[in-house]
CSV table of C-alpha atoms in Angstrom, one decimal:
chain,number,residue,atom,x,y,z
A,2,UNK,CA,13.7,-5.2,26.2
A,3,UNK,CA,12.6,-4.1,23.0
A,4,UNK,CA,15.3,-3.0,19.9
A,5,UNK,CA,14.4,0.7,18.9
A,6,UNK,CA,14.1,-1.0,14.8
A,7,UNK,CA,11.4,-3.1,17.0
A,8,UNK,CA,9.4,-0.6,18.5
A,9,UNK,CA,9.4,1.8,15.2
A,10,UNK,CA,7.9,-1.2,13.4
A,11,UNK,CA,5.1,-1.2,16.4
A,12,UNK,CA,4.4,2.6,16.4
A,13,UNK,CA,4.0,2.2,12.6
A,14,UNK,CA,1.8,-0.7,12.3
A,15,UNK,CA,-0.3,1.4,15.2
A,16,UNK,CA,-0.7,4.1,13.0
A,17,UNK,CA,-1.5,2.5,9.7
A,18,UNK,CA,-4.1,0.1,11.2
A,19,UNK,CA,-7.9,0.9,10.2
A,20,UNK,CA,-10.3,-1.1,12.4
A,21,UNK,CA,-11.1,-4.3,11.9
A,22,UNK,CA,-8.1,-4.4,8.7
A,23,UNK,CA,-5.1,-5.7,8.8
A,24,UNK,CA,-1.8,-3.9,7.3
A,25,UNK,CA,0.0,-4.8,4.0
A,26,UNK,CA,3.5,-5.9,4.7
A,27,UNK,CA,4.0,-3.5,1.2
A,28,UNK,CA,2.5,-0.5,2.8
A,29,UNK,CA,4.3,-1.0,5.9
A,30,UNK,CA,7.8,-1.7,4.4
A,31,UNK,CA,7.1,1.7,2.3
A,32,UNK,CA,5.7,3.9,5.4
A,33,UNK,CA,9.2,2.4,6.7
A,34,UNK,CA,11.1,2.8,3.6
A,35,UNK,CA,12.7,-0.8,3.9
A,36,UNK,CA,12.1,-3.7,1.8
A,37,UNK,CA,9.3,-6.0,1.5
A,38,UNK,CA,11.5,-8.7,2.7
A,39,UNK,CA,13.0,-7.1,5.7
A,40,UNK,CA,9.5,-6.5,6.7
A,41,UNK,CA,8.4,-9.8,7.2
A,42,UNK,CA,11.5,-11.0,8.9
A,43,UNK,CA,10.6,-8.2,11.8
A,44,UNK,CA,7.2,-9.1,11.7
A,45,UNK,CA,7.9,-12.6,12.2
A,46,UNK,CA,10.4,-11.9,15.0
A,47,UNK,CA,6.7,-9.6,16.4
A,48,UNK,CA,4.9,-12.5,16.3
A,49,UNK,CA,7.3,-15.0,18.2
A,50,UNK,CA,7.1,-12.4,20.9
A,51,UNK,CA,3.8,-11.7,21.0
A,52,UNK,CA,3.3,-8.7,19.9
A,53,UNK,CA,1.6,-8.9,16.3
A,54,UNK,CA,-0.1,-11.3,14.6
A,55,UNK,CA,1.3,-11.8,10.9
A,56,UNK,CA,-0.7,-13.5,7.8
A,57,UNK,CA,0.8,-14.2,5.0
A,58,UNK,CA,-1.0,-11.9,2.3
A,59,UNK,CA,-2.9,-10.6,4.5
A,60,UNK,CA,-1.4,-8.4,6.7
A,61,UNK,CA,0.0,-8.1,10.1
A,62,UNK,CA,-2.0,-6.4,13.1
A,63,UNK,CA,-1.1,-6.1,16.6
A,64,UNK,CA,-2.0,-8.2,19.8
A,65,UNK,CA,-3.6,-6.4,22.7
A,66,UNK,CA,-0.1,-6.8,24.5
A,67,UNK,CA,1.4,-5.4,21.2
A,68,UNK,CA,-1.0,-2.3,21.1
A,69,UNK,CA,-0.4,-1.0,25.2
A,70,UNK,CA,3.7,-1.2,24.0
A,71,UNK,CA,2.6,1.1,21.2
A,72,UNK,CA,0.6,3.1,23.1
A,73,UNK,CA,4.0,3.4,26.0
A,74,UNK,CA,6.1,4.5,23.0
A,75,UNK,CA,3.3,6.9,21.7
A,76,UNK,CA,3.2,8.6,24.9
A,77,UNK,CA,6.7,9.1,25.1
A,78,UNK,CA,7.1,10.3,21.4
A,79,UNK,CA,3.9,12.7,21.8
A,80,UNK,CA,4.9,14.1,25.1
A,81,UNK,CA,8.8,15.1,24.1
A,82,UNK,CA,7.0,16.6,20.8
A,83,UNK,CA,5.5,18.6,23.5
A,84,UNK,CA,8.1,19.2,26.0
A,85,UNK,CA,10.5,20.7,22.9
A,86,UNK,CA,7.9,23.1,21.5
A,87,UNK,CA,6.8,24.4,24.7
A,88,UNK,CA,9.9,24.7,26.7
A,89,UNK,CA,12.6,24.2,24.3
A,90,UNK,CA,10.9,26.6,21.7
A,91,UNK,CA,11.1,23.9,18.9
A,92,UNK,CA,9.2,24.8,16.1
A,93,UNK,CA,6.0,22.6,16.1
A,94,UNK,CA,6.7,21.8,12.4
A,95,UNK,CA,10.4,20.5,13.7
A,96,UNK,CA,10.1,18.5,16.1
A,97,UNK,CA,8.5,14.9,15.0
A,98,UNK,CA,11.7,13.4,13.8
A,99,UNK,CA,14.0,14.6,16.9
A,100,UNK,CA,11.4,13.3,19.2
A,101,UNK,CA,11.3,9.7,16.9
A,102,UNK,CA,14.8,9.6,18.2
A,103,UNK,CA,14.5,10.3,21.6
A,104,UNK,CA,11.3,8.4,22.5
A,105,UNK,CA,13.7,4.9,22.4
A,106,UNK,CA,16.1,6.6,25.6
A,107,UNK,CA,13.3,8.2,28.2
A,108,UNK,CA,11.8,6.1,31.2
A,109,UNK,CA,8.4,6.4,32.3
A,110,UNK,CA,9.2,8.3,35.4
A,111,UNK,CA,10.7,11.0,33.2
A,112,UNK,CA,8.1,10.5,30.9
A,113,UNK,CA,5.2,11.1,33.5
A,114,UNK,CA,7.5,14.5,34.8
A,115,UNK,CA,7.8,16.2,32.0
A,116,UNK,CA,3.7,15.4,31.9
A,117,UNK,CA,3.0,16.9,35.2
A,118,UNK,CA,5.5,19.9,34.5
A,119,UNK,CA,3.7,20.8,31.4
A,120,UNK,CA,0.2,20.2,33.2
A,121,UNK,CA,-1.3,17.0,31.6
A,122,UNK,CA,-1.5,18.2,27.9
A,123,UNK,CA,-4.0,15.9,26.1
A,124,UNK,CA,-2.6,16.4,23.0
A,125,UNK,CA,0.8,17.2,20.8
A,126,UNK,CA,2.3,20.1,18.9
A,127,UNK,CA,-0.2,18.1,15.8
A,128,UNK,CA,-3.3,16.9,17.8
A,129,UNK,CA,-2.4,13.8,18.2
A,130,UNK,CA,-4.0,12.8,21.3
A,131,UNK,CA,-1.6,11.8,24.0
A,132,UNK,CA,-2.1,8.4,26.4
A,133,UNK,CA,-2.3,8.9,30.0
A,134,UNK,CA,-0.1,6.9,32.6
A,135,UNK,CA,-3.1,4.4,32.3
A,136,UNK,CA,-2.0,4.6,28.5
A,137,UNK,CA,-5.7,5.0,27.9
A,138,UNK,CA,-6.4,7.9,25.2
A,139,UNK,CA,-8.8,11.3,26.1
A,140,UNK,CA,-12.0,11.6,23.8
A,141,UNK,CA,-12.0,13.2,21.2
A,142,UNK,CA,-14.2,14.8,18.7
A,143,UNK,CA,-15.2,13.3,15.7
A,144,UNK,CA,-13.0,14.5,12.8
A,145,UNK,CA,-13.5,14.4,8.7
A,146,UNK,CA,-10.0,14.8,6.8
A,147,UNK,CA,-9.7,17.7,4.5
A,148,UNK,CA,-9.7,16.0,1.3
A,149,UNK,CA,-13.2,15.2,1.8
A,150,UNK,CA,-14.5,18.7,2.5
A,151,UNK,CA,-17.1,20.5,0.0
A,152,UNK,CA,-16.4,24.2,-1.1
A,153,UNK,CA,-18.2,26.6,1.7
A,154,UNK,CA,-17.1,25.0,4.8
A,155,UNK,CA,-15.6,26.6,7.4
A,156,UNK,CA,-13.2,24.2,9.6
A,157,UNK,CA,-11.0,24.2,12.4
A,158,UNK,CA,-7.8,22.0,12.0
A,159,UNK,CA,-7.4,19.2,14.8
A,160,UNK,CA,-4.8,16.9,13.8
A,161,UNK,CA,-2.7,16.6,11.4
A,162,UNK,CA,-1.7,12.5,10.9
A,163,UNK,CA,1.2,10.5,9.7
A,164,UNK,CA,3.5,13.6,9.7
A,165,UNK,CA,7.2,13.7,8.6
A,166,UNK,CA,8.8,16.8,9.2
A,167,UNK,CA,8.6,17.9,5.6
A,168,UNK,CA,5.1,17.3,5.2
A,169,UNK,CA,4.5,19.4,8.3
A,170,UNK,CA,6.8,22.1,7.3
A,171,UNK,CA,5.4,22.7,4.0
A,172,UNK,CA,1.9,23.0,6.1
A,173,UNK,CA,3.3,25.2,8.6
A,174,UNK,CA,4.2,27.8,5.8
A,175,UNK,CA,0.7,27.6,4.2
A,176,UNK,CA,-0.4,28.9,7.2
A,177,UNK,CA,-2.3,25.3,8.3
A,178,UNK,CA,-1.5,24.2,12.1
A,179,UNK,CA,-3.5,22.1,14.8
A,180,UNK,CA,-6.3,25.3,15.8
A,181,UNK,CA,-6.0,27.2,12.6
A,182,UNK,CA,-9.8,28.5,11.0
A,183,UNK,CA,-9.8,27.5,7.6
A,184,UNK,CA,-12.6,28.4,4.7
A,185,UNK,CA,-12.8,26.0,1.9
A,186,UNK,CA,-13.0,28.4,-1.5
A,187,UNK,CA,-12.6,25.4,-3.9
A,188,UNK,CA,-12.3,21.7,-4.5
A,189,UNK,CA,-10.8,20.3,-8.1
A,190,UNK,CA,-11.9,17.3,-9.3
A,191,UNK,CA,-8.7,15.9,-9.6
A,192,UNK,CA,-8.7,16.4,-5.7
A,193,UNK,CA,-6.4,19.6,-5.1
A,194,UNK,CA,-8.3,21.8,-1.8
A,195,UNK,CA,-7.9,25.3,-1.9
A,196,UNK,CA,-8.7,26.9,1.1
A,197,UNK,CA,-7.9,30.1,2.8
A,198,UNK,CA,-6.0,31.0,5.8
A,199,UNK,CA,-4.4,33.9,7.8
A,200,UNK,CA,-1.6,33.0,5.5
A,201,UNK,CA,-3.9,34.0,2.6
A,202,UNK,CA,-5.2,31.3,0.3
A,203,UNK,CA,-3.2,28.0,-0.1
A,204,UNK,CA,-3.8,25.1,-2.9
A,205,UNK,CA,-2.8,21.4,-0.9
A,206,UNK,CA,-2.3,18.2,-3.1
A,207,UNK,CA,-5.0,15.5,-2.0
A,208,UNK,CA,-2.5,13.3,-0.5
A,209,UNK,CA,-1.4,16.4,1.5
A,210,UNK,CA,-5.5,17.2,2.7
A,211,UNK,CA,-6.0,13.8,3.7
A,212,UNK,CA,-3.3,14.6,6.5
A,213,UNK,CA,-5.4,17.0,8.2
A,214,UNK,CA,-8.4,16.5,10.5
A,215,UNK,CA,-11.2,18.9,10.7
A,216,UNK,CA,-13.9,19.5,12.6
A,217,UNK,CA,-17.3,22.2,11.6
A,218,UNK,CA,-16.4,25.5,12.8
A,219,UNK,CA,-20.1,25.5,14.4
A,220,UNK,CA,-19.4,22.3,16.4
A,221,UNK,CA,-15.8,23.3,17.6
A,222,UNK,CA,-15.3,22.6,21.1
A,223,UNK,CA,-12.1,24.8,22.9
């Protein structure tokens, strides 16, 4: 059995991981908000387990048997984001914190129920694609962020990444959700986008843009 400080450390190094790179203890411990220190005693206690492989300086990544746990606990956290907007009428924008602390205390049975009752979604509330019982993840289409979009386009929103529930409120009241048409009307140099929505026309921070996923709206797919 696996601590739930354990398994947020795997979900996080799944999620900061760019292929073939390994993740800096520093970015981890601030993704984490924890210290530098406390990281690499975790990640040590990873390694003697087998789940992620830690180099001094260099970065910690996980094992394969490290990724399917990460992929178990992403299934449960993406599925409850689910299961509260949908049935429990949870704001999408609310709902990525309460399911961080519920995805430690549901099994897999009633993991793959609340699956089958809300008919084998393949994504969350955000677009985060969501593992099967096979913890294998559907396709997907081949997204650009936001803060790399040129003044003209016209996008539709897929995901929105590495969310905290004040990130994604302050997105949901700018009128930007998983979906959402969006027309890009400027880009500053200094990297703010402005584009405009139903909401009417929003101005989002760089660090903000590079949360959201976008594909053409000519090569949309429903």
């Amino acid at each position: 059995m696996l601590s739930a400080v354990m398994e947020d450390y795997i979900k996080a190094i799944y999620t900061l991981e760019e292929p073939d790179e390994r993740v800096a203890t520093s970015a981890l411990a601030e993704y984490l908000d924890v210290t530098p220190p406390t990281v690499s005693s975790m990640l040590q206690k990873l390694e003697e387990r087998g789940l992620a492989d830690h180099e001094k300086y260099k970065g910690v990544r996980l094992t394969d048997e490290g990724e399917i746990v990460a992929l178990e606990i992403l299934r449960h956290h993406r599925l409850l984001e689910s299961f509260l907007t949908e049935t429990l009428d949870y704001d999408w924008a609310d709902v990525h914190d309460e399911a961080d602390r519920l995805e430690h205390h549901v099994s897999a049975e009633l993991t793959d129920r609340i699956e089958a009752a809300l008919g084998n979604p393949e994504a969350d509330p955000h677009g985060d694609p969501i593992p099967n019982q096979e913890l294998e993840l559907p396709e997907s289409d081949s997204t650009r962020r936001l803060d790399g979009a040129t003044e003209g386009e016209t996008l539709i929103v897929r995901r929105i990444r590495h969310q905290g529930d004040e990130e994604l409120r302050y997105l949901a009241d700018a009128g930007v959700e998983p979906g959402e048409r969006l027309e890009v009307v400027g880009v500053a140099p200094f990297g703010m986008v402005t584009v405009a929505t139903d909401a009417g026309e929003q101005s989002l921070p760089q660090e903000i843009a590079r949360l959201i996923e976008t594909v053409p709206a000519s090569e949309a797919t429903v």
